[in-house]
Coordinates of C-alpha atoms in Angstrom, one line a residue:
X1 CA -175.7 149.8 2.3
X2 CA -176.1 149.6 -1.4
X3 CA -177.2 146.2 -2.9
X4 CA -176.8 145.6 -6.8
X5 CA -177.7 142.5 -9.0
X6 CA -175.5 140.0 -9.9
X7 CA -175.5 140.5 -13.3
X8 CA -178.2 139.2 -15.0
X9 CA -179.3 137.5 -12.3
X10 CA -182.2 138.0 -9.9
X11 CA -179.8 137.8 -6.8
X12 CA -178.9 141.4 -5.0
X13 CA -175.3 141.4 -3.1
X14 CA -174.2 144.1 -0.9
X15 CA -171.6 146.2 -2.9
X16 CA -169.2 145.8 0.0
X17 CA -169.1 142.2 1.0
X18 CA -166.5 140.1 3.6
X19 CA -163.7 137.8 2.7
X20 CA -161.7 135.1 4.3
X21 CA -158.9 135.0 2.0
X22 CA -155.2 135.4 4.1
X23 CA -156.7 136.6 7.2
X24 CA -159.0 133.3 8.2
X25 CA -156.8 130.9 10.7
X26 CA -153.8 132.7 9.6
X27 CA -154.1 136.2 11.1
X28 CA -157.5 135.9 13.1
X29 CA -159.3 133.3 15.3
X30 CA -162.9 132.1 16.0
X31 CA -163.2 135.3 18.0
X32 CA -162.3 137.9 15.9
X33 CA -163.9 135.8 12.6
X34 CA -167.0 136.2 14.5
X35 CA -166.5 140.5 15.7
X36 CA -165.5 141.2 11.9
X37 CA -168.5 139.3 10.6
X38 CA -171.4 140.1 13.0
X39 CA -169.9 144.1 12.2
X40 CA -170.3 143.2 8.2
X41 CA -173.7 141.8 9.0
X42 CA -174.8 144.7 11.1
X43 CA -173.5 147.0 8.7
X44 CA -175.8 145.3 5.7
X45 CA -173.4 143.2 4.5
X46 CA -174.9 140.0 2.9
X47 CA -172.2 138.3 1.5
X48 CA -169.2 136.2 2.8
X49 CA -166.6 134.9 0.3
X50 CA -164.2 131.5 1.2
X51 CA -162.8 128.9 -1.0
X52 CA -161.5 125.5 -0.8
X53 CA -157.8 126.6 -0.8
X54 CA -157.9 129.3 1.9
X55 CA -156.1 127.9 4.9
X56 CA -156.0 124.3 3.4
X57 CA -159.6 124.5 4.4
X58 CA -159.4 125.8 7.4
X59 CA -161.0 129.1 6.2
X60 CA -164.0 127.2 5.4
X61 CA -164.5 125.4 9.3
X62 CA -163.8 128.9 11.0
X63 CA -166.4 130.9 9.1
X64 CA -169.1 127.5 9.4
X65 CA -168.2 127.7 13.4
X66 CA -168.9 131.6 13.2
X67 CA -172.2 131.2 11.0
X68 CA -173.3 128.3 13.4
X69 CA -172.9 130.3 16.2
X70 CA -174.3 133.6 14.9
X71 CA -177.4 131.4 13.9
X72 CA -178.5 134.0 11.2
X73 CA -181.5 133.7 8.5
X74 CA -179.5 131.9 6.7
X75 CA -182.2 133.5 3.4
X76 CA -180.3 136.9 4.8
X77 CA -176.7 135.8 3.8
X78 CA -175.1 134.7 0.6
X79 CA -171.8 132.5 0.8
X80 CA -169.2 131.5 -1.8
X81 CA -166.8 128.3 -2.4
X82 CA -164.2 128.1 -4.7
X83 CA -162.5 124.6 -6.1
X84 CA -159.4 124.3 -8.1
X85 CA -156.6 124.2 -6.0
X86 CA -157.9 121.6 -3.8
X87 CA -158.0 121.6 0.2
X88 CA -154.9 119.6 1.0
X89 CA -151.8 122.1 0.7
X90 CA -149.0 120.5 -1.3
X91 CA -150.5 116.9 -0.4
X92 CA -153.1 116.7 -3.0
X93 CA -152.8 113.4 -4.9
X94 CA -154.5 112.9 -8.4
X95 CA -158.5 114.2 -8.9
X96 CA -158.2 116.3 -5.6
X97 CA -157.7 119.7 -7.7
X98 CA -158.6 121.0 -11.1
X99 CA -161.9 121.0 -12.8
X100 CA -162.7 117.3 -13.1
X101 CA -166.1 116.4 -12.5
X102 CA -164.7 114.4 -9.6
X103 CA -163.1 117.2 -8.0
X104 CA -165.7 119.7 -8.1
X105 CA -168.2 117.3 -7.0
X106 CA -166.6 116.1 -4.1
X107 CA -165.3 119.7 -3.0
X108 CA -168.4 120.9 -3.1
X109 CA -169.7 117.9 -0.4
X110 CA -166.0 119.0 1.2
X111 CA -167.5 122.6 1.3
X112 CA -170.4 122.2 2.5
X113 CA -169.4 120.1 5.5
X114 CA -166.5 122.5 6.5
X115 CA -168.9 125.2 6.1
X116 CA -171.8 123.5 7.9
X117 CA -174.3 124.4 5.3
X118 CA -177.0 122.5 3.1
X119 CA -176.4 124.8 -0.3
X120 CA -174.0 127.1 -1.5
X121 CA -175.6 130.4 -3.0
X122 CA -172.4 131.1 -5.2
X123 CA -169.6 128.0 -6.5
X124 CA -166.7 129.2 -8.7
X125 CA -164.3 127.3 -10.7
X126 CA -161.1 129.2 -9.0
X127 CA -159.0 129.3 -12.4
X128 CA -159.4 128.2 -16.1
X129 CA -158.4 124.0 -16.7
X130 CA -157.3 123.6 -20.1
X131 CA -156.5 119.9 -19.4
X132 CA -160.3 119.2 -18.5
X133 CA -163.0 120.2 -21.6
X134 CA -165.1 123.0 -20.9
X135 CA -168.1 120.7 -21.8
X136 CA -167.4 118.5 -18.8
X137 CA -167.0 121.6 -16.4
X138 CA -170.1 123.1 -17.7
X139 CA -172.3 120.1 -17.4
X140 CA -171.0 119.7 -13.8
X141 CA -172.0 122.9 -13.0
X142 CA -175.4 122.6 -14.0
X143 CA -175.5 119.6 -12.4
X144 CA -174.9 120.8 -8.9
X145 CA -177.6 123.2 -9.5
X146 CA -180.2 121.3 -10.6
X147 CA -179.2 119.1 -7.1
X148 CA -179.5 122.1 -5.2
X149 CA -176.4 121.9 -3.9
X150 CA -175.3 125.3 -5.7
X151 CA -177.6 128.3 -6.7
X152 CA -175.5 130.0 -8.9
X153 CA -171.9 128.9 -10.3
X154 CA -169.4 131.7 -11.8
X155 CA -165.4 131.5 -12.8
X156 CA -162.3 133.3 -10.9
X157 CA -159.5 134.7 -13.1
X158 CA -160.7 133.7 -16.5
X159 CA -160.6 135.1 -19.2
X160 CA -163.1 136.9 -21.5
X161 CA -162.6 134.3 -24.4
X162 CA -162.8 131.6 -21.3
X163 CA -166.6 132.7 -20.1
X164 CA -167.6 133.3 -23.3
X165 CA -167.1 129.8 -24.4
X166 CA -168.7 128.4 -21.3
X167 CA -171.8 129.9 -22.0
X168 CA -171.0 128.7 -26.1
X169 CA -171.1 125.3 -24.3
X170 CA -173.9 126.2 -21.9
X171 CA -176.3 127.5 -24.8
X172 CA -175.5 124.8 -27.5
X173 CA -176.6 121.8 -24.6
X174 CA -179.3 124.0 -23.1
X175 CA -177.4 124.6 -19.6
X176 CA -177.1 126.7 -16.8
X177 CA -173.9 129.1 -17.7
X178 CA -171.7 131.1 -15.3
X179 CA -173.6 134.2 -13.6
X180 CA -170.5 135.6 -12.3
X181 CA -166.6 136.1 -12.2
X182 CA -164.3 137.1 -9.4
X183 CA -161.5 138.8 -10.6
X184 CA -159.1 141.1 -8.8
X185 CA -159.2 144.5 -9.7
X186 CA -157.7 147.6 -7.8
X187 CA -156.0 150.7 -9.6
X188 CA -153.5 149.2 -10.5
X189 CA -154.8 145.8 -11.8
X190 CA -157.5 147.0 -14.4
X191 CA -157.3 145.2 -17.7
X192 CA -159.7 142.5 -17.2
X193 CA -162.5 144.5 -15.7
X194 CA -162.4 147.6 -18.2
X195 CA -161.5 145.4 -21.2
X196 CA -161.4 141.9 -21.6
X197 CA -164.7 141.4 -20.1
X198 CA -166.7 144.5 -22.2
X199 CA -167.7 141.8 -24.9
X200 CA -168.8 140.0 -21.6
X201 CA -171.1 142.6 -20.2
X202 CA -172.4 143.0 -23.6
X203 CA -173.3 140.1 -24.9
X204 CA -174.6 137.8 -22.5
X205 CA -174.1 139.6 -18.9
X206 CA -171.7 139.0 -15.9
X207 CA -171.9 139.6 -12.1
X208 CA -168.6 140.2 -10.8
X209 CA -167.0 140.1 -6.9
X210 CA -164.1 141.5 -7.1
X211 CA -161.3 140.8 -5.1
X212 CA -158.1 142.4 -3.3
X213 CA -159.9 146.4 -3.6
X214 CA -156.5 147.3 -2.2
X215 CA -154.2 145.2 -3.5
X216 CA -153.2 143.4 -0.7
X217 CA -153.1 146.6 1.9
X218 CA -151.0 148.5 -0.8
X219 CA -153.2 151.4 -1.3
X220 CA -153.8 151.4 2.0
X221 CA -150.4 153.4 2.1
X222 CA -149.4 151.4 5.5
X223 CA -146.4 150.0 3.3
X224 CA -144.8 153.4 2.4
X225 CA -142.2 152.7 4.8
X226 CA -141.9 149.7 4.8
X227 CA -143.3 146.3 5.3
X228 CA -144.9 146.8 9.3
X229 CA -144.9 143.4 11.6
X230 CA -147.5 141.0 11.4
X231 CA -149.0 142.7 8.2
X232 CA -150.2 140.8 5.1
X233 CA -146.9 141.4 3.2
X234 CA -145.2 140.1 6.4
X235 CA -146.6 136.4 5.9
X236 CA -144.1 134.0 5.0
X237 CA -145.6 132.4 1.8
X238 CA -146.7 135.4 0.2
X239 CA -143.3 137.2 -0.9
X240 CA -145.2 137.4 -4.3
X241 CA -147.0 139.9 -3.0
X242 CA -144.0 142.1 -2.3
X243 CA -142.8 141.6 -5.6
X244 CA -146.3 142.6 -6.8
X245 CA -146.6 146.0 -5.1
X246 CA -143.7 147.0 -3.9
X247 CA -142.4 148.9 -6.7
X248 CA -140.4 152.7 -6.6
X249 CA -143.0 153.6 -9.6
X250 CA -146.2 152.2 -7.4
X251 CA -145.2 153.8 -4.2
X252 CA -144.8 157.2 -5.4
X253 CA -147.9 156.7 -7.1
X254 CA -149.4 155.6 -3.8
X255 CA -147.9 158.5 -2.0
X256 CA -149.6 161.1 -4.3
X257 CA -153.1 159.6 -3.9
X258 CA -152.6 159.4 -0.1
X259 CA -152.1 163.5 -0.8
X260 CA -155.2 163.2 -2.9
X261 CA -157.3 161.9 -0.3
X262 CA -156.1 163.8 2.3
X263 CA -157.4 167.2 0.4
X264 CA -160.8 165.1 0.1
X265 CA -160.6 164.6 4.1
X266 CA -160.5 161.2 3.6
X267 CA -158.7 157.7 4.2
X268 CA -156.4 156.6 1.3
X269 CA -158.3 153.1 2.0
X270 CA -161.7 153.9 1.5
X271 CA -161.2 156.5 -1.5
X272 CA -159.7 153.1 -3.4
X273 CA -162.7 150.9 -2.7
X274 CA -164.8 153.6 -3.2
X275 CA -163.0 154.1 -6.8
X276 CA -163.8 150.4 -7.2
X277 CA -167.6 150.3 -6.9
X278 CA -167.9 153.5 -8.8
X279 CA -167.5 151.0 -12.2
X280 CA -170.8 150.2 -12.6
X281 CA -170.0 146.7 -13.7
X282 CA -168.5 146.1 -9.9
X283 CA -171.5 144.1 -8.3
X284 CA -169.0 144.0 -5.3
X285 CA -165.9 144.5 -3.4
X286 CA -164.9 142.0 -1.3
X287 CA -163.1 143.6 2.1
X288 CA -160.9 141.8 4.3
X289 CA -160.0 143.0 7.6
X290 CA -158.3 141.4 11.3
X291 CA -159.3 144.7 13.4
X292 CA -162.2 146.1 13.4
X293 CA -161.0 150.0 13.5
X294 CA -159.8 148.7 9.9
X295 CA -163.5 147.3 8.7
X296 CA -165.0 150.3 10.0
X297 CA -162.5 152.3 7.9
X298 CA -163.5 150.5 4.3
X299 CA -167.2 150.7 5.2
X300 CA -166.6 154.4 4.9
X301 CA -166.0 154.1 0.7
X302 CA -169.5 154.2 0.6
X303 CA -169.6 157.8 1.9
X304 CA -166.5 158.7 -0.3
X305 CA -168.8 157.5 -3.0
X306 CA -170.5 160.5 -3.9
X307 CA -167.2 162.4 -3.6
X308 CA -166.4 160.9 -6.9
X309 CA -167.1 163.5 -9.3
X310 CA -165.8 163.9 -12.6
X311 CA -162.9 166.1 -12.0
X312 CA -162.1 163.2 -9.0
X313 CA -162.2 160.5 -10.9
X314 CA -159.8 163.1 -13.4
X315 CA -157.3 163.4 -10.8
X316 CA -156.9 160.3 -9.8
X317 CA -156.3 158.7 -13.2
X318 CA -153.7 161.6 -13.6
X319 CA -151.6 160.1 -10.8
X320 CA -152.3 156.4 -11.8
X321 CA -151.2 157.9 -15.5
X322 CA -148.1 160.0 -14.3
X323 CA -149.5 163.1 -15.5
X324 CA -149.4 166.8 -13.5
X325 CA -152.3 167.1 -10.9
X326 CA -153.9 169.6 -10.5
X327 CA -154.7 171.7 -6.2
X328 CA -158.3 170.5 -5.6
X329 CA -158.0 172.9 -2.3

């Protein structure tokens, strides 16, 4: 396993790290949760993502069972919250989402109960608030870290402009800024990593923990066909997705990277992880996984890794790009 910094930061994440998002109490119970995650551990993994709005909260109680009953150094694992969209479905009442100092207070308490832990190592404010001041989400932040509730607090889905004036805010009041920012990037969903956020990386540093490596099983190329039974796609409440990815343009696309991969000798899978983490502003890839033949499968990006040459890399942004590729054989 590879570990990189996060950001500027002292703290090292393994570059392929575990998420709950979808699969948690929705695909997968205790038992499996526990198989996927003891594998990740084994494997070097150090990092296990969650958030308040996964499951309704559920998410959060099934990996705190798992982590109790591991019983791991807890100074060997790092573990995420989000808050935004609260943990109560479409029951939330007023203060229990958004970036109030009220919400994020008490979801991180909410957290860290569900979760049966004392701290959090990393707390993200799940999406931008524009009806909450930045100065108010800022000073919160800081707050929970000076309690030592929090070691590190980041954004999800922000923008550029967004961070940077959080860390305006943070370096006017002399304050603890965001470290990191989980965005989703995939090939097909690049703007914010190898754009918006250069100024970012420049200027004042960002970790980031990227999410959806394979845009939701896409690149996967198990929904060339089709849409399989029980597969993410297949869950009622996320016909967005289908929308998303399922697209004449992006399956062909799909289709000729599977070829691509195939002349490598590799999985379609873990060539677009492994195309991830090449960036070198990727501090990690979040994987999810409900079988273990398929965790064992995205582990192996970090084999295809060195595959990744320059006339690799070439190709594949030839396909992504709709341009003539070229017989690697």
């Amino acid at each position: 396993m590879e570990y990189r910094r996060l950001g500027r930061t002292g703290l090292q994440l393994s570059v392929l790290s575990f998420g709950s998002w979808v699969t948690f109490h929705k695909q997968i119970d205790d038992s499996i949760a526990g198989d996927l995650m003891s594998l990740a551990y084994d494997n070097g993994i150090n990092f296990f993502d969650n958030a308040e709005a996964y499951a309704a909260g559920e998410s959060e109680k099934m990996m705190g069972r798992v982590l109790k009953q591991k019983n791991w150094d807890r100074t060997s694992i790092v573990v995420s919250s989000k808050a935004f969209f609260g943990s109560r479905g479409k029951y939330h009442k007023p203060n229990q989402t958004g970036l109030s100092r009220k919400h994020l207070v008490e979801a991180c308490h909410e957290a860290l109960q569900r979760l049966q832990l004392d701290y959090l190592d990393l707390y993200f404010c799940h999406r931008p608030d524009p009806t909450v001041p930045i100065e108010e989400v800022v000073w919160t932040m800081h707050n929970l870290v000076q309690q030592g509730k929090i070691l590190y607090w980041g954004t999800s889905q922000w923008s550029g402009a967004e961070i940077m004036e959080a860390h305006r805010v943070a370096q006017q009041y002399c304050l603890i800024g965001p470290a990191m920012e989980q965005p989703q990037y995939n090939m097909f969903e690049r703007y914010k990593m190898e754009m918006d956020y250069l100024p970012v990386f420049q200027h004042v540093g960002l970790g980031t923990t990227i999410w959806s490596p394979l845009a939701a099983g896409f690149l996967t190329g198990k929904y060339n066909e089709g849409i399989p039974e029980g597969s993410r796609l297949a869950i009622k409440g996320f016909e967005w997705l289908k929308e998303r990815w399922l697209q004449d343009e992006k399956l062909q696309k799909v289709k000729k990277l599977g070829e691509l991969a195939a002349k490598l000798n590799v999985s379609l899978a873990s060539l677009a992880i492994a195309w991830t983490i090449k960036n070198p502003h990727v501090t990690t890839a979040i994987l999810g996984a409900t079988k273990k033949e398929q965790l064992r499968e995205n582990l192996k990006a970090l084999e295809v890794l060195p595959l990744l040459t320059t006339e690799v890399m070439d190709e594949i942004e030839k396909i992504l790009q709709n341009k003539p590729v070229l017989d690697l054989r």
